[in-house]
C-alpha cells in the first residue's frame, strides 16, 4: 500500500533564526514569508513515490541516534544533512540511479521545517508549528491554572514588559516568602535549568537583584516541592515520552526514566543545583560522569520509601496498562492523567490558534518532566520540545531505540495512511480529540433535552 500524497516540493533547506522552542513568539509574518518562498518554487506532481525521509540535524544533536538505521532497515531512502551515523554517506543517500528524491517525511529541528509543504499536505514533519502554550513554562502554567490548578505546584507568571509590571512581580515575590516557604524562579522560555534560582526569605534579595537587572520579560515563580520522594537520599524526576500525532491523538510511552541528582538532598544550600536539580545537563555541567538513572518499572527497588497511592478512575484505558509492579503502574497512571489534562486544555477552541494548533501532517515527541512527592503524588514540572534521548545511558540505549521505532509506527505510518507497523508499540492512547468532541456533543444534546423538558 502506497502513500496517499503524491505532491512533493523541490528539495530546499530553510534556515530560520528564531522558533518558539528558542523562546521567541511565533508570528504570522514568519509563516507568510515561508508561504511566499515556496509559492515561488515549482511544485512537481509525481507518480507513486518511494518512501523517502529527509533528516536534518546538528552535528552534536543526539536525539535521533538510530533513526536512519531503522528507516533504512525498513526500506526507506534517506536524504541527510550533517547526520552522524555508523552508515557512510553513500549508504545513507542510497540512490543508485541518481534520481531526484523528494521526501515524504522531514525529520529535523523546528527551524528547518518546510512549513508551507506541511500545511498543504505535501510533507510530514516531526513538529507542530504552534505549540508554545505547552513547551513554554509560563504559558503552560497559565493554560492549566483555571481548570486543573492542582496539576503543577502553585505558580505565578510575570510578564515584565514595563517597570510597573516588574515592580508588581517583585512585590509578589516578597509576599510569597513571608511564610518562609521555598520557591523557584525560572525564565518562562528557558530549558536545561538555565537561570533557575531557588530561594526563601533569607535569600530573596539575590532574586530581586536578578529581576531588576534582567532584560527577559517572561518569568515564572513556582512553589518548590520541599518533600520529594528520594532515592538513596537524592532527588529525582521522571522523564516521560509524550507523542502527539496529527489532528489530534496523544500517546504516552510506557517506558519512563527516573533521572537522579548527584548530591544528597538537603535544604541548607539552595544554590547548589547538583542537590536540587536532577537534569542530566546540570550534572554534566558540574562534571558528573554518567549520572544515575533507573527505569520506572524498576524504581521500587531504589526509592527510599514506597508511599501508598490511592486508585483513581479517570480513564479506563490507562488502568489497563501495566508498567512493572502495582506501585510503578499507579505512577504511570498519574502521568497519563497529567497528559490528558494538558491536551484537554490545549485543545479548547479558545486556545487553538494561540497556544497549540494541531496539523494533520505533523507529529511531535515531547519530553514531559514530573516529580513524585513523599505522599506519592505526581506533579507536572514542564513539557520539553526536542527531548534528547541521550538521557538513556549505555545500559538503556535499547529503550531509546524502541521509543524511536514506536514513534515511526505510531505517528509516521498512520499519517501517511499506509501499514508499516512491525511490532507491538509501547505507546498508549491517552487523548483523542475526536472522542472529546463526541463527548461534548453528547453533553450538549443532553443539556438541550433537559432544557426542553423544563420548558
Tab-separated table of C-alpha atoms in Angstrom:
chain	number	residue	atom	x	y	z
A	1	UNK	CA	0.000	0.000	0.000
A	2	UNK	CA	1.467	3.346	-1.081
A	3	UNK	CA	1.239	6.846	0.465
A	4	UNK	CA	-1.811	8.912	-0.432
A	5	UNK	CA	0.148	12.128	-1.025
A	6	UNK	CA	1.723	12.399	-4.445
A	7	UNK	CA	2.715	16.072	-4.483
A	8	UNK	CA	6.197	16.925	-3.212
A	9	UNK	CA	8.332	20.053	-3.277
A	10	UNK	CA	11.702	20.773	-4.800
A	11	UNK	CA	14.457	19.948	-2.338
A	12	UNK	CA	15.301	23.059	-0.338
A	13	UNK	CA	16.725	23.679	3.118
A	14	UNK	CA	15.365	26.675	5.006
A	15	UNK	CA	17.225	28.312	7.829
A	16	UNK	CA	15.341	30.326	10.432
A	17	UNK	CA	16.877	32.417	13.194
A	18	UNK	CA	14.034	32.017	15.673
A	19	UNK	CA	11.417	29.495	16.722
A	20	UNK	CA	9.083	29.006	19.633
A	21	UNK	CA	11.463	26.375	21.017
A	22	UNK	CA	14.108	29.096	21.322
A	23	UNK	CA	11.952	31.372	23.393
A	24	UNK	CA	10.573	33.798	20.792
A	25	UNK	CA	6.933	34.243	19.850
A	26	UNK	CA	5.674	32.759	16.602
A	27	UNK	CA	4.487	35.489	14.312
A	28	UNK	CA	2.156	35.240	11.369
A	29	UNK	CA	4.708	37.103	9.273
A	30	UNK	CA	7.147	34.189	9.571
A	31	UNK	CA	4.661	31.742	8.116
A	32	UNK	CA	3.650	34.243	5.422
A	33	UNK	CA	7.288	34.598	4.392
A	34	UNK	CA	7.643	30.818	4.146
A	35	UNK	CA	4.493	30.598	2.027
A	36	UNK	CA	5.805	33.196	-0.380
A	37	UNK	CA	9.151	31.414	-0.684
A	38	UNK	CA	7.538	28.099	-1.508
A	39	UNK	CA	4.976	29.543	-3.918
A	40	UNK	CA	7.870	30.853	-5.976
A	41	UNK	CA	9.202	27.314	-6.368
A	42	UNK	CA	7.890	24.791	-8.821
A	43	UNK	CA	5.735	22.002	-7.391
A	44	UNK	CA	6.063	18.712	-9.223
A	45	UNK	CA	3.322	16.130	-9.466
A	46	UNK	CA	4.935	12.752	-9.087
A	47	UNK	CA	3.877	9.213	-9.774
A	48	UNK	CA	3.776	6.705	-6.916
A	49	UNK	CA	6.745	7.660	-4.795
A	50	UNK	CA	9.266	5.693	-2.780
A	51	UNK	CA	9.398	6.211	0.966
A	52	UNK	CA	11.940	8.997	1.475
A	53	UNK	CA	12.881	10.736	4.730
A	54	UNK	CA	14.950	13.895	4.910
A	55	UNK	CA	16.886	14.088	8.183
A	56	UNK	CA	18.387	17.478	9.037
A	57	UNK	CA	20.171	17.836	12.338
A	58	UNK	CA	23.110	19.490	14.058
A	59	UNK	CA	26.339	17.521	14.315
A	60	UNK	CA	26.187	17.360	18.116
A	61	UNK	CA	22.483	16.607	18.371
A	62	UNK	CA	21.780	13.123	19.659
A	63	UNK	CA	18.019	12.877	19.687
A	64	UNK	CA	17.759	10.795	16.552
A	65	UNK	CA	20.511	8.227	17.099
A	66	UNK	CA	19.413	5.061	15.317
A	67	UNK	CA	16.697	6.762	13.266
A	68	UNK	CA	18.430	6.500	9.890
A	69	UNK	CA	19.429	2.898	10.512
A	70	UNK	CA	15.850	1.985	11.453
A	71	UNK	CA	14.354	3.624	8.368
A	72	UNK	CA	16.951	2.056	6.081
A	73	UNK	CA	16.170	-1.355	7.535
A	74	UNK	CA	12.514	-0.780	6.605
A	75	UNK	CA	13.363	0.060	3.003
A	76	UNK	CA	13.259	3.862	3.161
A	77	UNK	CA	15.597	6.111	1.238
A	78	UNK	CA	17.355	8.773	3.291
A	79	UNK	CA	18.343	12.328	2.395
A	80	UNK	CA	20.694	13.649	5.049
A	81	UNK	CA	22.451	16.802	6.139
A	82	UNK	CA	25.235	16.515	8.696
A	83	UNK	CA	23.992	13.224	10.082
A	84	UNK	CA	26.200	11.295	12.450
A	85	UNK	CA	25.681	7.590	11.940
A	86	UNK	CA	27.517	4.335	11.570
A	87	UNK	CA	26.493	4.268	7.899
A	88	UNK	CA	28.572	6.026	5.268
A	89	UNK	CA	27.124	8.940	3.300
A	90	UNK	CA	26.916	6.661	0.266
A	91	UNK	CA	24.821	4.182	2.243
A	92	UNK	CA	22.512	6.922	3.508
A	93	UNK	CA	21.939	8.731	0.230
A	94	UNK	CA	21.024	5.307	-1.124
A	95	UNK	CA	20.118	6.420	-4.605
A	96	UNK	CA	21.993	4.279	-7.087
A	97	UNK	CA	20.185	5.734	-10.110
A	98	UNK	CA	20.885	9.344	-9.136
A	99	UNK	CA	17.155	10.081	-9.350
A	100	UNK	CA	15.795	13.232	-7.732
A	101	UNK	CA	14.336	12.197	-4.391
A	102	UNK	CA	11.540	14.194	-2.801
A	103	UNK	CA	10.879	13.387	0.861
A	104	UNK	CA	7.603	12.141	2.235
A	105	UNK	CA	8.848	12.916	5.752
A	106	UNK	CA	11.141	15.616	7.089
A	107	UNK	CA	12.701	14.800	10.479
A	108	UNK	CA	14.571	17.876	11.610
A	109	UNK	CA	14.935	20.684	14.135
A	110	UNK	CA	11.998	23.096	14.312
A	111	UNK	CA	13.766	25.923	12.499
A	112	UNK	CA	14.407	23.802	9.405
A	113	UNK	CA	10.875	22.527	8.847
A	114	UNK	CA	9.312	23.324	5.453
A	115	UNK	CA	6.011	24.642	6.798
A	116	UNK	CA	4.222	25.509	3.575
A	117	UNK	CA	4.710	21.982	2.290
A	118	UNK	CA	3.472	20.624	5.625
A	119	UNK	CA	0.383	22.827	5.716
A	120	UNK	CA	-0.580	21.962	2.159
A	121	UNK	CA	-0.348	18.218	2.736
A	122	UNK	CA	2.819	17.600	0.722
A	123	UNK	CA	5.135	16.711	3.570
A	124	UNK	CA	5.056	15.254	7.078
A	125	UNK	CA	7.273	16.834	9.707
A	126	UNK	CA	8.138	15.982	13.309
A	127	UNK	CA	6.957	19.311	14.752
A	128	UNK	CA	3.786	21.324	15.177
A	129	UNK	CA	4.059	24.903	14.029
A	130	UNK	CA	2.207	26.312	17.026
A	131	UNK	CA	2.809	24.642	20.420
A	132	UNK	CA	4.203	27.394	22.610
A	133	UNK	CA	1.402	27.008	25.158
A	134	UNK	CA	2.763	23.568	26.006
A	135	UNK	CA	6.532	23.949	25.832
A	136	UNK	CA	6.936	27.356	27.497
A	137	UNK	CA	6.912	27.174	31.271
A	138	UNK	CA	4.956	30.369	31.792
A	139	UNK	CA	2.342	29.597	29.138
A	140	UNK	CA	1.823	26.061	30.427
A	141	UNK	CA	1.198	27.346	33.942
A	142	UNK	CA	-1.402	29.806	32.654
A	143	UNK	CA	-3.006	27.121	30.488
A	144	UNK	CA	-3.599	24.786	33.449
A	145	UNK	CA	-4.280	27.156	36.320
A	146	UNK	CA	-8.014	27.639	35.781
A	147	UNK	CA	-9.228	24.113	35.076
A	148	UNK	CA	-6.520	21.897	36.591
A	149	UNK	CA	-4.704	24.054	39.138
A	150	UNK	CA	-3.551	21.025	41.174
A	151	UNK	CA	-1.578	19.520	38.271
A	152	UNK	CA	1.511	21.704	38.797
A	153	UNK	CA	2.949	23.165	42.006
A	154	UNK	CA	1.415	26.552	42.726
A	155	UNK	CA	2.757	29.011	40.161
A	156	UNK	CA	2.656	32.728	39.367
A	157	UNK	CA	3.610	34.164	35.991
A	158	UNK	CA	5.084	37.602	35.449
A	159	UNK	CA	5.386	39.454	32.133
A	160	UNK	CA	7.876	42.202	32.879
A	161	UNK	CA	7.170	44.359	29.856
A	162	UNK	CA	7.344	47.583	31.878
A	163	UNK	CA	8.872	48.884	35.087
A	164	UNK	CA	5.416	48.851	36.669
A	165	UNK	CA	4.949	45.164	35.889
A	166	UNK	CA	8.434	44.394	37.150
A	167	UNK	CA	7.757	46.244	40.417
A	168	UNK	CA	4.486	44.355	40.923
A	169	UNK	CA	6.133	40.987	40.312
A	170	UNK	CA	8.929	41.758	42.773
A	171	UNK	CA	6.329	42.759	45.352
A	172	UNK	CA	4.554	39.439	44.810
A	173	UNK	CA	7.792	37.537	45.394
A	174	UNK	CA	8.348	39.353	48.697
A	175	UNK	CA	4.847	38.347	49.776
A	176	UNK	CA	5.326	34.710	48.777
A	177	UNK	CA	8.371	34.175	51.010
A	178	UNK	CA	6.789	35.711	54.109
A	179	UNK	CA	5.774	32.259	55.408
A	180	UNK	CA	9.376	31.056	54.971
A	181	UNK	CA	8.435	28.651	52.200
A	182	UNK	CA	10.823	27.851	49.370
A	183	UNK	CA	10.162	28.940	45.787
A	184	UNK	CA	11.813	28.557	42.385
A	185	UNK	CA	12.245	31.358	39.866
A	186	UNK	CA	12.567	30.304	36.223
A	187	UNK	CA	12.529	32.175	32.925
A	188	UNK	CA	9.306	31.416	31.122
A	189	UNK	CA	11.073	30.259	27.966
A	190	UNK	CA	14.319	28.564	29.005
A	191	UNK	CA	15.422	24.943	29.352
A	192	UNK	CA	18.103	22.774	30.985
A	193	UNK	CA	17.709	24.618	34.331
A	194	UNK	CA	19.308	27.737	32.857
A	195	UNK	CA	18.792	30.831	35.054
A	196	UNK	CA	16.879	28.784	37.622
A	197	UNK	CA	17.058	30.158	41.169
A	198	UNK	CA	15.805	28.555	44.380
A	199	UNK	CA	15.144	30.956	47.235
A	200	UNK	CA	13.423	31.616	50.541
A	201	UNK	CA	13.001	34.639	52.772
A	202	UNK	CA	16.675	34.844	53.658
A	203	UNK	CA	17.881	34.700	50.025
A	204	UNK	CA	15.106	36.589	48.236
A	205	UNK	CA	17.339	39.651	47.845
A	206	UNK	CA	19.504	37.912	45.224
A	207	UNK	CA	16.434	37.001	43.205
A	208	UNK	CA	15.161	40.575	43.350
A	209	UNK	CA	18.520	41.832	42.043
A	210	UNK	CA	18.266	39.423	39.118
A	211	UNK	CA	14.772	40.639	38.240
A	212	UNK	CA	15.763	44.296	38.495
A	213	UNK	CA	18.633	43.851	36.046
A	214	UNK	CA	17.055	41.329	33.669
A	215	UNK	CA	16.008	42.078	30.108
A	216	UNK	CA	13.851	38.949	29.963
A	217	UNK	CA	10.154	39.655	30.014
A	218	UNK	CA	8.664	36.257	30.864
A	219	UNK	CA	9.245	34.684	34.298
A	220	UNK	CA	7.564	32.080	36.450
A	221	UNK	CA	7.827	31.645	40.199
A	222	UNK	CA	6.749	28.215	41.400
A	223	UNK	CA	6.365	26.563	44.788
A	224	UNK	CA	9.327	24.294	45.499
A	225	UNK	CA	8.482	20.668	46.318
A	226	UNK	CA	10.160	20.519	49.719
A	227	UNK	CA	9.294	16.876	50.457
A	228	UNK	CA	10.234	14.971	47.305
A	229	UNK	CA	10.428	11.212	47.205
A	230	UNK	CA	14.116	10.294	47.401
A	231	UNK	CA	16.325	7.539	46.071
A	232	UNK	CA	19.389	6.787	48.199
A	233	UNK	CA	18.946	10.231	49.723
A	234	UNK	CA	18.925	12.179	46.439
A	235	UNK	CA	16.180	13.881	44.426
A	236	UNK	CA	15.000	12.579	41.105
A	237	UNK	CA	12.460	13.480	38.465
A	238	UNK	CA	10.644	11.418	35.874
A	239	UNK	CA	11.042	11.933	32.140
A	240	UNK	CA	8.078	10.554	30.191
A	241	UNK	CA	7.682	10.458	26.412
A	242	UNK	CA	4.528	12.018	25.004
A	243	UNK	CA	3.721	11.699	21.308
A	244	UNK	CA	1.167	13.980	19.648
A	245	UNK	CA	0.004	12.797	16.227
A	246	UNK	CA	-1.898	14.621	13.516
A	247	UNK	CA	-5.071	16.446	14.370
A	248	UNK	CA	-5.094	15.087	17.211
A	249	UNK	CA	-4.255	11.887	19.088
A	250	UNK	CA	-1.844	11.888	22.044
A	251	UNK	CA	0.061	8.873	23.329
A	252	UNK	CA	2.200	8.192	26.411
A	253	UNK	CA	5.019	5.655	26.216
A	254	UNK	CA	5.159	3.008	28.914
A	255	UNK	CA	8.924	3.435	29.256
A	256	UNK	CA	9.644	6.255	31.712
A	257	UNK	CA	13.086	7.058	33.091
A	258	UNK	CA	13.966	8.437	36.533
A	259	UNK	CA	16.925	10.844	36.451
A	260	UNK	CA	18.885	11.309	39.669
A	261	UNK	CA	20.599	14.335	41.172
A	262	UNK	CA	24.234	13.846	42.134
A	263	UNK	CA	24.287	15.174	45.721
A	264	UNK	CA	22.296	14.256	48.804
A	265	UNK	CA	19.114	16.223	49.263
A	266	UNK	CA	19.110	18.984	51.868
A	267	UNK	CA	17.684	22.471	52.288
A	268	UNK	CA	20.829	24.026	53.759
A	269	UNK	CA	22.292	25.211	50.456
A	270	UNK	CA	19.648	26.359	47.986
A	271	UNK	CA	22.214	27.466	45.395
A	272	UNK	CA	23.725	24.042	44.713
A	273	UNK	CA	21.827	22.751	41.692
A	274	UNK	CA	23.526	19.366	41.953
A	275	UNK	CA	21.354	18.924	45.055
A	276	UNK	CA	18.121	20.427	43.788
A	277	UNK	CA	18.072	19.708	40.039
A	278	UNK	CA	18.240	16.236	38.546
A	279	UNK	CA	18.574	17.336	34.918
A	280	UNK	CA	21.406	15.490	33.211
A	281	UNK	CA	22.524	18.788	31.700
A	282	UNK	CA	23.043	20.222	35.212
A	283	UNK	CA	25.036	17.195	36.312
A	284	UNK	CA	27.166	17.257	33.159
A	285	UNK	CA	27.942	20.964	33.582
A	286	UNK	CA	29.160	20.115	37.089
A	287	UNK	CA	31.482	17.438	35.693
A	288	UNK	CA	29.445	14.431	36.807
A	289	UNK	CA	30.176	11.484	34.563
A	290	UNK	CA	27.309	9.121	33.724
A	291	UNK	CA	24.546	10.453	36.029
A	292	UNK	CA	22.452	7.732	37.633
A	293	UNK	CA	19.112	6.754	36.140
A	294	UNK	CA	16.534	3.987	36.534
A	295	UNK	CA	13.516	2.856	34.567
A	296	UNK	CA	10.139	3.449	36.210
A	297	UNK	CA	9.372	-0.259	36.162
A	298	UNK	CA	12.394	-0.852	38.441
A	299	UNK	CA	12.011	2.245	40.624
A	300	UNK	CA	10.503	0.472	43.623
A	301	UNK	CA	13.876	-1.221	44.158
A	302	UNK	CA	15.633	2.135	44.503
A	303	UNK	CA	13.327	4.606	46.278
A	304	UNK	CA	13.804	5.223	49.998
A	305	UNK	CA	10.099	4.671	50.731
A	306	UNK	CA	7.059	3.466	48.833
A	307	UNK	CA	4.116	5.729	49.655
A	308	UNK	CA	0.652	4.275	49.345
A	309	UNK	CA	-1.122	5.625	46.257
A	310	UNK	CA	-4.889	5.612	46.041
A	311	UNK	CA	-6.574	4.188	42.961
A	312	UNK	CA	-8.219	6.642	40.618
A	313	UNK	CA	-10.707	6.054	37.838
A	314	UNK	CA	-10.236	8.938	35.429
A	315	UNK	CA	-9.640	6.805	32.379
A	316	UNK	CA	-10.325	3.110	31.962
A	317	UNK	CA	-7.750	2.706	29.167
A	318	UNK	CA	-4.885	3.869	31.382
A	319	UNK	CA	-5.906	1.438	34.104
A	320	UNK	CA	-5.310	-1.494	31.750
A	321	UNK	CA	-1.642	-0.559	31.208
A	322	UNK	CA	0.847	-2.349	33.454
A	323	UNK	CA	4.292	-0.838	33.992
A	324	UNK	CA	6.310	-3.048	36.292
A	325	UNK	CA	4.578	-3.683	39.617
A	326	UNK	CA	1.396	-2.118	41.023
A	327	UNK	CA	3.159	0.948	42.501
A	328	UNK	CA	5.004	1.852	39.287
A	329	UNK	CA	1.773	1.336	37.366
A	330	UNK	CA	-0.037	3.832	39.611
A	331	UNK	CA	2.733	6.367	38.993
A	332	UNK	CA	2.331	5.848	35.232
A	333	UNK	CA	-1.431	6.276	35.561
A	334	UNK	CA	-0.880	9.639	37.243
A	335	UNK	CA	1.398	10.635	34.375
A	336	UNK	CA	-1.323	9.671	31.914
A	337	UNK	CA	-3.810	11.841	33.816
A	338	UNK	CA	-1.443	14.816	33.520
A	339	UNK	CA	-1.035	14.283	29.765
A	340	UNK	CA	-4.802	14.122	29.329
A	341	UNK	CA	-5.301	17.325	31.287
A	342	UNK	CA	-2.661	19.258	29.356
A	343	UNK	CA	-4.089	18.403	25.960
A	344	UNK	CA	-7.649	18.777	27.148
A	345	UNK	CA	-6.808	22.399	27.983
A	346	UNK	CA	-4.681	22.945	24.877
A	347	UNK	CA	-7.449	21.674	22.608
A	348	UNK	CA	-10.055	24.125	23.867
A	349	UNK	CA	-11.196	26.225	20.922
A	350	UNK	CA	-10.197	29.470	22.604
A	351	UNK	CA	-6.599	28.200	22.842
A	352	UNK	CA	-6.221	26.506	19.447
A	353	UNK	CA	-4.890	29.380	17.380
A	354	UNK	CA	-2.888	30.996	20.171
A	355	UNK	CA	-1.010	28.266	22.044
A	356	UNK	CA	-1.436	24.970	20.210
A	357	UNK	CA	-2.548	24.199	16.676
A	358	UNK	CA	-2.787	20.558	15.584
A	359	UNK	CA	-1.895	19.878	11.968
A	360	UNK	CA	-2.826	16.698	10.084
A	361	UNK	CA	0.668	16.304	8.591
A	362	UNK	CA	2.570	16.910	11.844
A	363	UNK	CA	3.600	14.831	14.816
A	364	UNK	CA	5.830	15.696	17.737
A	365	UNK	CA	7.639	13.876	20.511
A	366	UNK	CA	7.678	15.776	23.813
A	367	UNK	CA	9.643	15.044	26.957
A	368	UNK	CA	7.382	15.528	29.971
A	369	UNK	CA	9.127	16.107	33.303
A	370	UNK	CA	7.352	15.315	36.561
A	371	UNK	CA	8.241	14.793	40.211
A	372	UNK	CA	6.880	12.446	42.870
A	373	UNK	CA	6.475	13.770	46.415
A	374	UNK	CA	6.650	11.827	49.686
A	375	UNK	CA	2.910	11.153	49.525
A	376	UNK	CA	3.163	9.544	46.077
A	377	UNK	CA	1.525	12.422	44.203
A	378	UNK	CA	2.996	13.156	40.780
A	379	UNK	CA	3.439	16.852	39.930
A	380	UNK	CA	3.949	18.181	36.422
A	381	UNK	CA	7.083	20.296	36.035
A	382	UNK	CA	7.257	21.042	32.306
A	383	UNK	CA	6.980	19.832	28.720
A	384	UNK	CA	10.130	19.888	26.574
A	385	UNK	CA	10.317	20.019	22.807
A	386	UNK	CA	13.109	18.098	21.049
A	387	UNK	CA	13.754	15.765	24.006
A	388	UNK	CA	17.240	14.337	23.847
A	389	UNK	CA	17.271	10.541	24.039
A	390	UNK	CA	20.825	10.586	25.346
A	391	UNK	CA	19.304	10.678	28.846
A	392	UNK	CA	19.198	6.939	28.292
A	393	UNK	CA	22.778	5.969	29.093
A	394	UNK	CA	24.531	2.949	27.581
A	395	UNK	CA	22.542	0.384	29.539
A	396	UNK	CA	19.223	1.846	28.317
A	397	UNK	CA	20.110	2.537	24.672
A	398	UNK	CA	17.816	-0.277	23.567
A	399	UNK	CA	14.933	1.574	25.250
A	400	UNK	CA	15.755	4.767	23.350
A	401	UNK	CA	15.748	2.858	20.088
A	402	UNK	CA	12.421	1.227	20.976
A	403	UNK	CA	10.913	4.698	21.502
A	404	UNK	CA	12.099	5.795	18.041
A	405	UNK	CA	10.754	2.617	16.437
A	406	UNK	CA	7.430	3.055	18.200
A	407	UNK	CA	7.299	6.708	17.100
A	408	UNK	CA	7.657	5.638	13.465
A	409	UNK	CA	4.936	3.006	13.860
A	410	UNK	CA	2.541	5.212	15.842
A	411	UNK	CA	2.992	8.537	14.024
A	412	UNK	CA	4.652	8.348	10.605
A	413	UNK	CA	2.881	5.393	9.021
A	414	UNK	CA	-0.643	6.264	10.260
A	415	UNK	CA	-0.341	9.864	8.982
A	416	UNK	CA	0.795	8.552	5.594
A	417	UNK	CA	-2.126	6.162	5.524
A	418	UNK	CA	-0.019	3.059	4.986
A	419	UNK	CA	0.508	-0.065	7.026
A	420	UNK	CA	4.040	-0.332	8.348
A	421	UNK	CA	3.702	-1.449	11.944
A	422	UNK	CA	6.238	-4.170	12.681
A	423	UNK	CA	5.941	-4.641	16.438
A	424	UNK	CA	3.766	-4.045	19.474
A	425	UNK	CA	4.118	-0.378	20.342
A	426	UNK	CA	4.953	0.889	23.816
A	427	UNK	CA	2.732	3.929	23.235
A	428	UNK	CA	-0.768	4.024	24.702
A	429	UNK	CA	-3.531	6.350	23.520
A	430	UNK	CA	-4.303	8.914	26.227
A	431	UNK	CA	-6.199	11.683	24.444
A	432	UNK	CA	-8.265	11.665	21.252
A	433	UNK	CA	-9.789	14.962	20.163
A	434	UNK	CA	-12.500	13.164	18.181
A	435	UNK	CA	-13.612	11.377	21.345
A	436	UNK	CA	-13.622	14.693	23.183
A	437	UNK	CA	-15.825	16.264	20.517
A	438	UNK	CA	-18.217	13.303	20.671
A	439	UNK	CA	-18.492	13.675	24.443
A	440	UNK	CA	-19.085	17.423	24.113
A	441	UNK	CA	-21.833	16.890	21.541
A	442	UNK	CA	-23.449	14.229	23.712
A	443	UNK	CA	-23.356	16.553	26.722
A	444	UNK	CA	-24.832	19.413	24.696
A	445	UNK	CA	-27.606	17.136	23.432
A	446	UNK	CA	-28.435	16.006	26.973
A	447	UNK	CA	-28.487	19.607	28.171
A	448	UNK	CA	-30.778	20.619	25.313
A	449	UNK	CA	-33.077	17.711	26.111
A	450	UNK	CA	-33.129	18.736	29.758
A	451	UNK	CA	-33.910	22.351	28.869
A	452	UNK	CA	-36.743	21.194	26.639
A	453	UNK	CA	-38.259	19.168	29.477
A	454	UNK	CA	-38.041	22.180	31.783
A	455	UNK	CA	-39.786	24.350	29.210
